[in-house]
mmCIF file of C-alpha atoms and ligand atoms in Angstrom:
data_model
loop_
_atom_site.group_PDB
_atom_site.id
_atom_site.type_symbol
_atom_site.label_atom_id
_atom_site.label_comp_id
_atom_site.label_asym_id
_atom_site.label_seq_id
_atom_site.Cartn_x
_atom_site.Cartn_y
_atom_site.Cartn_z
ATOM 1 C CA MET A 1 140.625 95.460 127.847
ATOM 2 C CA ASP A 2 139.769 95.652 131.601
ATOM 3 C CA PRO A 3 136.232 95.824 131.718
ATOM 4 C CA ILE A 4 134.464 97.861 134.445
ATOM 5 C CA ILE A 5 131.243 96.618 132.946
ATOM 6 C CA ARG A 6 130.219 93.375 131.764
ATOM 7 C CA ILE A 7 126.707 92.843 129.792
ATOM 8 C CA ALA A 8 125.611 89.442 128.664
ATOM 9 C CA GLY A 9 122.728 88.174 127.013
ATOM 10 C CA LEU A 10 120.808 91.044 128.395
ATOM 11 C CA THR A 11 117.144 91.563 127.055
ATOM 12 C CA LYS A 12 114.249 93.565 127.956
ATOM 13 C CA ILE A 13 110.409 92.975 127.118
ATOM 14 C CA TYR A 14 108.302 95.335 128.754
ATOM 15 C CA ASP A 15 104.854 94.579 130.229
ATOM 16 C CA SER A 16 103.058 95.989 127.221
ATOM 17 C CA GLY A 17 104.968 93.188 125.448
ATOM 18 C CA HIS A 18 107.188 95.617 123.565
ATOM 19 C CA GLN A 19 110.760 94.107 123.204
ATOM 20 C CA ALA A 20 113.087 97.378 123.930
ATOM 21 C CA LEU A 21 116.113 95.181 123.983
ATOM 22 C CA LYS A 22 117.121 92.154 122.167
ATOM 23 C CA PRO A 23 120.151 89.970 123.274
ATOM 24 C CA VAL A 24 122.800 92.706 124.227
ATOM 25 C CA ASP A 25 126.589 91.508 125.040
ATOM 26 C CA LEU A 26 128.730 94.312 125.487
ATOM 27 C CA GLU A 27 131.904 94.956 127.756
ATOM 28 C CA ILE A 28 132.706 98.547 128.739
ATOM 29 C CA GLY A 29 136.609 99.183 129.408
ATOM 30 C CA ARG A 30 137.790 100.816 132.522
ATOM 31 C CA GLY A 31 138.273 104.520 131.900
ATOM 32 C CA GLU A 32 136.900 105.038 128.554
ATOM 33 C CA ILE A 33 134.353 107.187 126.984
ATOM 34 C CA PHE A 34 131.694 104.812 125.215
ATOM 35 C CA ALA A 35 129.070 106.714 123.228
ATOM 36 C CA LEU A 36 125.779 104.915 122.577
ATOM 37 C CA LEU A 37 124.325 105.955 119.187
ATOM 38 C CA GLY A 38 120.774 105.620 118.248
ATOM 39 C CA PRO A 39 117.465 107.172 116.974
ATOM 40 C CA ASN A 40 114.659 107.905 119.312
ATOM 41 C CA GLY A 41 113.154 104.860 121.055
ATOM 42 C CA ALA A 42 116.209 102.099 120.014
ATOM 43 C CA GLY A 43 116.555 101.091 123.407
ATOM 44 C CA LYS A 44 119.382 103.672 125.050
ATOM 45 C CA THR A 45 117.514 104.806 128.119
ATOM 46 C CA THR A 46 116.270 101.263 128.326
ATOM 47 C CA LEU A 47 119.912 99.783 128.494
ATOM 48 C CA ILE A 48 121.245 102.484 130.805
ATOM 49 C CA SER A 49 118.242 101.864 133.408
ATOM 50 C CA ILE A 50 118.952 98.293 133.326
ATOM 51 C CA ILE A 51 122.559 98.983 134.361
ATOM 52 C CA CYS A 52 121.588 101.844 137.088
ATOM 53 C CA GLY A 53 118.919 99.233 138.549
ATOM 54 C CA ILE A 54 115.909 101.325 137.799
ATOM 55 C CA VAL A 55 114.317 99.023 134.984
ATOM 56 C CA ARG A 56 114.548 95.050 135.770
ATOM 57 C CA PRO A 57 115.822 92.958 133.145
ATOM 58 C CA THR A 58 113.804 90.177 131.273
ATOM 59 C CA SER A 59 116.889 88.034 131.306
ATOM 60 C CA GLY A 60 120.934 88.221 131.140
ATOM 61 C CA SER A 61 123.360 89.503 133.479
ATOM 62 C CA VAL A 62 125.025 92.777 134.037
ATOM 63 C CA ILE A 63 128.426 93.050 136.213
ATOM 64 C CA VAL A 64 129.272 96.460 137.297
ATOM 65 C CA ASP A 65 132.934 97.027 139.000
ATOM 66 C CA GLY A 66 132.590 93.373 139.971
ATOM 67 C CA HIS A 67 129.255 93.219 141.448
ATOM 68 C CA ASP A 68 125.906 91.929 139.910
ATOM 69 C CA ILE A 69 123.211 94.383 139.567
ATOM 70 C CA ILE A 70 120.687 92.299 140.880
ATOM 71 C CA SER A 71 122.099 90.297 143.897
ATOM 72 C CA SER A 72 124.649 93.345 144.990
ATOM 73 C CA TYR A 73 122.600 95.925 143.900
ATOM 74 C CA ARG A 74 123.896 98.278 146.405
ATOM 75 C CA GLU A 75 127.291 98.042 145.796
ATOM 76 C CA SER A 76 126.940 98.057 141.903
ATOM 77 C CA ARG A 77 124.952 101.256 142.228
ATOM 78 C CA ARG A 78 127.552 103.143 144.470
ATOM 79 C CA ALA A 79 129.985 102.649 141.595
ATOM 80 C CA ILE A 80 127.771 104.612 139.188
ATOM 81 C CA GLY A 81 126.418 108.231 139.013
ATOM 82 C CA LEU A 82 123.405 108.853 136.588
ATOM 83 C CA VAL A 83 122.736 112.212 134.724
ATOM 84 C CA PRO A 84 119.077 111.420 133.573
ATOM 85 C CA GLN A 85 117.521 113.180 130.531
ATOM 86 C CA GLU A 86 115.191 114.842 132.550
ATOM 87 C CA LEU A 87 115.808 117.172 135.419
ATOM 88 C CA THR A 88 114.819 115.576 138.704
ATOM 89 C CA THR A 89 115.451 117.758 141.666
ATOM 90 C CA ASP A 90 113.763 119.644 144.204
ATOM 91 C CA GLN A 91 113.406 123.180 142.631
ATOM 92 C CA PHE A 92 113.524 125.147 146.113
ATOM 93 C CA GLU A 93 116.882 123.454 147.486
ATOM 94 C CA THR A 94 119.901 125.287 147.260
ATOM 95 C CA VAL A 95 122.490 124.085 144.763
ATOM 96 C CA TRP A 96 124.885 123.074 147.817
ATOM 97 C CA ASP A 97 121.952 121.423 149.545
ATOM 98 C CA THR A 98 120.822 119.259 146.690
ATOM 99 C CA VAL A 99 124.291 118.077 145.583
ATOM 100 C CA SER A 100 125.332 117.185 149.245
ATOM 101 C CA PHE A 101 122.268 115.420 150.073
ATOM 102 C CA SER A 102 122.707 113.282 146.839
ATOM 103 C CA ARG A 103 125.964 112.252 148.347
ATOM 104 C CA GLY A 104 124.101 111.175 151.540
ATOM 105 C CA LEU A 105 121.735 109.038 149.804
ATOM 106 C CA PHE A 106 124.426 106.766 148.992
ATOM 107 C CA GLY A 107 125.617 106.184 152.280
ATOM 108 C CA LYS A 108 128.820 108.412 151.897
ATOM 109 C CA ALA A 109 130.535 110.361 154.762
ATOM 110 C CA ARG A 110 130.328 114.295 154.356
ATOM 111 C CA ASN A 111 133.066 115.580 152.241
ATOM 112 C CA PRO A 112 132.613 119.218 151.732
ATOM 113 C CA ALA A 113 135.900 119.331 150.003
ATOM 114 C CA HIS A 114 134.723 117.021 147.145
ATOM 115 C CA ILE A 115 131.409 118.847 146.786
ATOM 116 C CA GLU A 116 133.394 122.159 146.577
ATOM 117 C CA ARG A 117 135.806 120.847 144.098
ATOM 118 C CA THR A 118 132.939 119.456 141.709
ATOM 119 C CA LEU A 119 130.681 122.494 141.888
ATOM 120 C CA LYS A 120 134.123 124.588 140.810
ATOM 121 C CA GLN A 121 134.651 122.356 138.182
ATOM 122 C CA LEU A 122 130.944 122.659 136.792
ATOM 123 C CA SER A 123 131.019 126.327 137.190
ATOM 124 C CA LEU A 124 128.706 126.362 139.831
ATOM 125 C CA TRP A 125 130.597 127.631 142.964
ATOM 126 C CA ASP A 126 129.109 131.056 142.529
ATOM 127 C CA LYS A 127 125.622 129.825 142.594
ATOM 128 C CA ARG A 128 126.215 127.442 145.377
ATOM 129 C CA ASP A 129 123.412 129.415 147.567
ATOM 130 C CA THR A 130 121.140 129.839 144.950
ATOM 131 C CA LYS A 131 117.812 128.124 144.645
ATOM 132 C CA ILE A 132 117.640 125.687 141.551
ATOM 133 C CA LYS A 133 114.307 127.265 140.635
ATOM 134 C CA GLU A 134 116.540 130.342 139.925
ATOM 135 C CA LEU A 135 118.952 129.057 137.577
ATOM 136 C CA SER A 136 119.144 128.816 133.747
ATOM 137 C CA GLY A 137 118.678 125.554 131.905
ATOM 138 C CA GLY A 138 122.317 124.786 131.427
ATOM 139 C CA MET A 139 123.247 125.479 135.072
ATOM 140 C CA LYS A 140 120.202 123.383 136.265
ATOM 141 C CA ARG A 141 121.910 120.389 133.839
ATOM 142 C CA ARG A 142 125.195 121.172 135.614
ATOM 143 C CA VAL A 143 123.788 120.789 138.797
ATOM 144 C CA MET A 144 122.203 117.474 137.915
ATOM 145 C CA ILE A 145 125.684 116.368 136.791
ATOM 146 C CA ALA A 146 127.388 117.598 140.414
ATOM 147 C CA LYS A 147 124.560 115.385 141.817
ATOM 148 C CA ALA A 148 125.702 112.697 139.875
ATOM 149 C CA LEU A 149 129.289 112.920 140.894
ATOM 150 C CA SER A 150 128.605 113.733 144.680
ATOM 151 C CA HIS A 151 129.390 110.516 145.778
ATOM 152 C CA GLU A 152 132.365 110.015 143.772
ATOM 153 C CA PRO A 153 131.454 107.362 141.196
ATOM 154 C CA ARG A 154 133.969 105.068 139.004
ATOM 155 C CA ILE A 155 131.542 105.298 136.113
ATOM 156 C CA LEU A 156 129.122 108.110 134.873
ATOM 157 C CA PHE A 157 126.298 107.676 132.726
ATOM 158 C CA LEU A 158 125.007 110.760 130.677
ATOM 159 C CA ASP A 159 121.653 110.418 129.007
ATOM 160 C CA GLU A 160 121.416 112.974 125.742
ATOM 161 C CA PRO A 161 123.713 115.334 127.926
ATOM 162 C CA THR A 162 123.458 118.067 125.274
ATOM 163 C CA ALA A 163 120.088 117.334 123.793
ATOM 164 C CA GLY A 164 118.746 121.337 123.545
ATOM 165 C CA VAL A 165 121.776 122.795 124.952
ATOM 166 C CA ASP A 166 123.339 125.576 123.400
ATOM 167 C CA VAL A 167 126.575 125.276 121.240
ATOM 168 C CA GLU A 168 128.861 127.085 124.013
ATOM 169 C CA LEU A 169 127.536 124.643 126.858
ATOM 170 C CA ARG A 170 127.811 121.570 124.539
ATOM 171 C CA ARG A 171 131.653 122.356 124.177
ATOM 172 C CA SER A 172 131.836 123.100 127.970
ATOM 173 C CA MET A 173 130.284 119.802 128.926
ATOM 174 C CA TRP A 174 132.671 118.004 126.580
ATOM 175 C CA ASP A 175 135.596 119.658 127.845
ATOM 176 C CA MET A 176 134.193 118.715 131.343
ATOM 177 C CA VAL A 177 133.462 114.856 130.222
ATOM 178 C CA ARG A 178 137.218 114.779 129.179
ATOM 179 C CA GLU A 179 138.624 115.998 132.599
ATOM 180 C CA LEU A 180 137.011 113.600 134.313
ATOM 181 C CA ARG A 181 138.196 110.805 131.957
ATOM 182 C CA GLU A 182 141.547 112.153 132.792
ATOM 183 C CA GLN A 183 140.628 111.595 136.730
ATOM 184 C CA GLY A 184 139.974 107.918 135.824
ATOM 185 C CA VAL A 185 136.058 108.036 135.579
ATOM 186 C CA THR A 186 134.434 105.713 133.062
ATOM 187 C CA ILE A 187 131.780 107.552 130.929
ATOM 188 C CA ILE A 188 129.180 106.202 128.892
ATOM 189 C CA LEU A 189 126.670 108.739 127.020
ATOM 190 C CA THR A 190 124.044 108.127 124.623
ATOM 191 C CA THR A 191 123.338 110.529 121.881
ATOM 192 C CA HIS A 192 121.417 111.264 118.673
ATOM 193 C CA TYR A 193 124.660 113.193 117.165
ATOM 194 C CA ILE A 194 127.203 111.713 115.586
ATOM 195 C CA GLU A 195 129.127 114.775 115.737
ATOM 196 C CA GLU A 196 129.145 114.421 119.586
ATOM 197 C CA ALA A 197 129.753 110.741 119.321
ATOM 198 C CA GLU A 198 132.858 111.691 116.980
ATOM 199 C CA GLU A 199 133.995 114.553 119.182
ATOM 200 C CA MET A 200 133.955 112.509 122.312
ATOM 201 C CA ALA A 201 134.014 108.794 122.426
ATOM 202 C CA ASP A 202 136.994 106.053 122.362
ATOM 203 C CA ARG A 203 134.367 103.634 121.021
ATOM 204 C CA VAL A 204 130.778 104.017 119.633
ATOM 205 C CA GLY A 205 128.287 101.335 119.866
ATOM 206 C CA VAL A 206 125.130 101.481 117.407
ATOM 207 C CA ILE A 207 121.562 100.547 118.593
ATOM 208 C CA SER A 208 118.424 100.222 116.353
ATOM 209 C CA ARG A 209 114.932 98.819 117.723
ATOM 210 C CA GLY A 210 116.520 97.459 120.259
ATOM 211 C CA ASP A 211 119.143 95.643 118.535
ATOM 212 C CA LEU A 212 122.979 96.603 119.561
ATOM 213 C CA ILE A 213 124.234 96.345 115.584
ATOM 214 C CA LEU A 214 127.458 97.287 115.821
ATOM 215 C CA VAL A 215 130.421 98.503 118.507
ATOM 216 C CA GLU A 216 133.647 99.917 117.192
ATOM 217 C CA GLU A 217 136.754 102.113 117.661
ATOM 218 C CA LYS A 218 135.520 105.671 116.851
ATOM 219 C CA SER A 219 137.986 106.071 114.147
ATOM 220 C CA ALA A 220 136.937 102.798 112.176
ATOM 221 C CA LEU A 221 133.054 103.892 112.521
ATOM 222 C CA MET A 222 133.829 107.471 111.411
ATOM 223 C CA ALA A 223 135.306 106.036 108.164
ATOM 224 C CA LYS A 224 132.012 104.265 107.647
ATOM 225 C CA LEU A 225 129.829 107.254 108.354
ATOM 226 C CA GLY A 226 132.069 109.805 106.904
ATOM 227 C CA LYS A 227 129.832 110.333 104.083
ATOM 228 C CA ARG A 228 128.538 113.665 103.110
ATOM 229 C CA GLU A 229 126.442 115.181 100.442
ATOM 230 C CA LEU A 230 127.342 118.383 98.453
ATOM 231 C CA ALA A 231 123.914 120.110 97.145
ATOM 232 C CA LEU A 232 124.198 122.564 94.242
ATOM 233 C CA THR A 233 121.327 124.855 93.409
ATOM 234 C CA LEU A 234 121.968 125.305 89.675
ATOM 235 C CA ALA A 235 121.164 128.858 88.072
ATOM 236 C CA GLU A 236 119.025 126.705 85.144
ATOM 237 C CA PRO A 237 117.259 123.548 85.786
ATOM 238 C CA LEU A 238 118.992 120.599 83.641
ATOM 239 C CA ALA A 239 116.832 118.331 81.623
ATOM 240 C CA ALA A 240 119.542 115.311 82.433
ATOM 241 C CA ILE A 241 122.847 115.051 84.080
ATOM 242 C CA PRO A 242 125.644 116.002 81.063
ATOM 243 C CA PRO A 243 127.662 112.770 80.189
ATOM 244 C CA GLU A 244 130.839 114.784 80.912
ATOM 245 C CA LEU A 245 129.599 114.481 84.526
ATOM 246 C CA ALA A 246 129.539 110.954 84.634
ATOM 247 C CA ASP A 247 132.728 110.482 86.841
ATOM 248 C CA TRP A 248 131.033 111.654 90.075
ATOM 249 C CA GLN A 249 127.669 109.766 90.011
ATOM 250 C CA LEU A 250 125.530 112.567 90.687
ATOM 251 C CA GLU A 251 121.653 112.853 91.095
ATOM 252 C CA LEU A 252 119.403 115.112 89.829
ATOM 253 C CA LYS A 253 116.725 116.256 91.999
ATOM 254 C CA GLY A 254 114.047 119.108 92.371
ATOM 255 C CA GLU A 255 112.965 119.248 88.810
ATOM 256 C CA GLY A 256 116.558 119.458 87.686
ATOM 257 C CA ASN A 257 117.450 122.469 89.810
ATOM 258 C CA GLN A 258 119.425 120.456 92.192
ATOM 259 C CA LEU A 259 122.759 118.483 91.552
ATOM 260 C CA VAL A 260 123.474 116.334 94.588
ATOM 261 C CA TYR A 261 126.988 114.751 95.016
ATOM 262 C CA THR A 262 127.738 111.998 97.456
ATOM 263 C CA PHE A 263 131.610 111.937 98.819
ATOM 264 C CA ASP A 264 133.907 110.560 101.494
ATOM 265 C CA ALA A 265 134.672 113.318 103.877
ATOM 266 C CA ASN A 266 137.545 111.265 104.836
ATOM 267 C CA ALA A 267 139.248 110.493 101.763
ATOM 268 C CA GLU A 268 141.967 112.574 100.900
ATOM 269 C CA ARG A 269 140.589 114.023 97.480
ATOM 270 C CA THR A 270 137.062 114.401 97.838
ATOM 271 C CA GLY A 271 136.444 115.318 94.421
ATOM 272 C CA ILE A 272 134.573 118.433 94.836
ATOM 273 C CA ALA A 273 136.960 120.947 93.356
ATOM 274 C CA SER A 274 137.366 119.127 90.221
ATOM 275 C CA LEU A 275 133.183 118.794 90.264
ATOM 276 C CA ILE A 276 133.301 122.386 90.323
ATOM 277 C CA ARG A 277 136.161 123.307 87.633
ATOM 278 C CA ARG A 278 134.192 120.706 85.410
ATOM 279 C CA LEU A 279 130.839 122.353 86.142
ATOM 280 C CA THR A 280 132.489 125.758 85.122
ATOM 281 C CA ASP A 281 133.684 124.321 82.049
ATOM 282 C CA LEU A 282 130.499 123.162 80.759
ATOM 283 C CA GLY A 283 129.046 126.638 81.797
ATOM 284 C CA ILE A 284 126.613 124.910 84.307
ATOM 285 C CA GLY A 285 126.228 127.919 86.908
ATOM 286 C CA PHE A 286 124.819 127.427 90.562
ATOM 287 C CA LYS A 287 123.364 129.910 93.034
ATOM 288 C CA ASP A 288 123.951 127.994 96.048
ATOM 289 C CA LEU A 289 125.928 125.219 97.563
ATOM 290 C CA ALA A 290 125.635 123.472 100.803
ATOM 291 C CA THR A 291 127.018 120.376 102.552
ATOM 292 C CA ARG A 292 125.346 118.087 105.014
ATOM 293 C CA GLU A 293 126.130 115.076 106.645
ATOM 294 C CA SER A 294 124.533 111.910 105.460
ATOM 295 C CA SER A 295 121.797 111.651 108.230
ATOM 296 C CA LEU A 296 121.719 109.021 111.208
ATOM 297 C CA GLU A 297 118.501 107.439 109.400
ATOM 298 C CA ASP A 298 120.498 106.819 106.139
ATOM 299 C CA ILE A 299 123.281 105.180 108.213
ATOM 300 C CA PHE A 300 121.009 102.967 110.286
ATOM 301 C CA VAL A 301 119.317 101.968 107.171
ATOM 302 C CA ASN A 302 122.946 101.202 105.378
ATOM 303 C CA LEU A 303 124.033 99.468 108.629
ATOM 304 C CA VAL A 304 120.999 97.418 109.132
ATOM 305 C CA HIS A 305 120.844 96.745 105.666
ATOM 306 C CA GLN A 306 124.585 95.363 105.764
ATOM 307 C CA GLY A 307 123.817 93.273 108.603
ATOM 308 C CA ARG A 308 120.949 91.533 106.770
ATOM 309 C CA ALA A 309 122.978 90.991 103.662
ATOM 310 C CA ALA A 310 126.093 89.550 105.592
HETATM 311 P P1 LIG B 401 115.158 108.451 123.284
HETATM 312 O O1 LIG B 401 116.218 108.591 122.195
HETATM 313 O O2 LIG B 401 113.863 108.915 122.525
HETATM 314 O O3 LIG B 401 115.348 108.580 124.561
HETATM 315 P P2 LIG B 401 115.671 105.513 123.647
HETATM 316 O O4 LIG B 401 116.491 105.029 122.449
HETATM 317 O O5 LIG B 401 116.544 105.884 124.922
HETATM 318 O O6 LIG B 401 114.959 106.654 123.095
HETATM 319 P P3 LIG B 401 113.805 104.085 125.090
HETATM 320 O O7 LIG B 401 113.442 104.925 125.925
HETATM 321 O O8 LIG B 401 114.789 102.696 125.745
HETATM 322 O O9 LIG B 401 114.659 104.387 123.705
HETATM 323 O O10 LIG B 401 112.757 103.074 124.548
HETATM 324 C C1 LIG B 401 112.845 102.122 123.934
HETATM 325 C C2 LIG B 401 111.645 101.304 123.422
HETATM 326 O O11 LIG B 401 110.624 101.060 124.707
HETATM 327 C C3 LIG B 401 110.679 102.507 123.024
HETATM 328 O O12 LIG B 401 109.705 101.984 121.845
HETATM 329 C C4 LIG B 401 109.645 102.903 124.103
HETATM 330 O O13 LIG B 401 108.325 103.266 123.583
HETATM 331 C C5 LIG B 401 109.816 101.474 124.922
HETATM 332 N N1 LIG B 401 109.387 101.607 126.223
HETATM 333 C C6 LIG B 401 110.397 102.399 127.047
HETATM 334 N N2 LIG B 401 110.135 102.510 128.393
HETATM 335 C C7 LIG B 401 108.806 101.500 128.420
HETATM 336 C C8 LIG B 401 107.683 101.118 129.101
HETATM 337 N N3 LIG B 401 107.911 101.589 130.730
HETATM 338 N N4 LIG B 401 106.550 100.379 129.092
HETATM 339 C C9 LIG B 401 106.480 100.175 127.497
HETATM 340 N N5 LIG B 401 107.344 100.445 126.798
HETATM 341 C C10 LIG B 401 108.458 101.171 127.078
#
């Protein structure tokens, strides 16, 4: 791997005494899409903010495209575009002005052709003369991305890019991220959603309580995370699970009204079809059937537990 970011022994203890990052070692490869997956308060924003020079680390080092984030702050920051979680832009400016102004902040010469390309790529070209306050929430988010790309950074950070956006916009963001990668931009995104990491990332890092508990190729991680649950709401409650169903290791929940089967979504045979056949043979009827992903919470519990056991 040719790392564009090297993080070594990075920690953060806030003034409150809260340790937001335990020592983190991580390298991000040039041109990859890296997803940082973790629940609220895990330390994702802290990690990104340190790399972008917004928060000072307590110890450790970060080198961005060959530049130390503290001793060569300007050079390292120039390599980075950051799309923060919150919208931070002047509501009364036009799209064109706000994006052009951002470029100027990095000391880059004007390049209207680049701004035009970026706005077109983000479907904002028609809105270039519109004031930010007149845009929809989804458009405002795209303006934030255009601002972050205005100075042609080699690395783009997206902090929760699709939190609270609708399915269509989420898909178009994913497409855009892929296009950027094809242009050679390295992308690091934080997310709560396994689905997003699955769709987008080449590699995934899982962070929990300031601890980067694992970093893996997506395919390897998905095999670990690919557990799903099938919940069957029964027509009549059962007092106990019949011995004929022992092969499936089912759980009986909700006062005997619900049978829950946990299966590996990546397996060639999930066992669902045979379970349903057996239920029919036994005359056990059901009114409803639903599957869901194991929650991130369950996965963290498992991963952290495995980490302790190892
Ligand atoms: P979310 O998904 O909710 O954005 P996150 O993974 O980005 O969460 P951080 O924002 O990095 O998490 O926060 C990590 C921990 O550090 C949290 O417990 C948070 O309360 C704490 N924290 C963040 N900023 C500060 C601060 N300025 N002072 C003290 N504690 C802070």
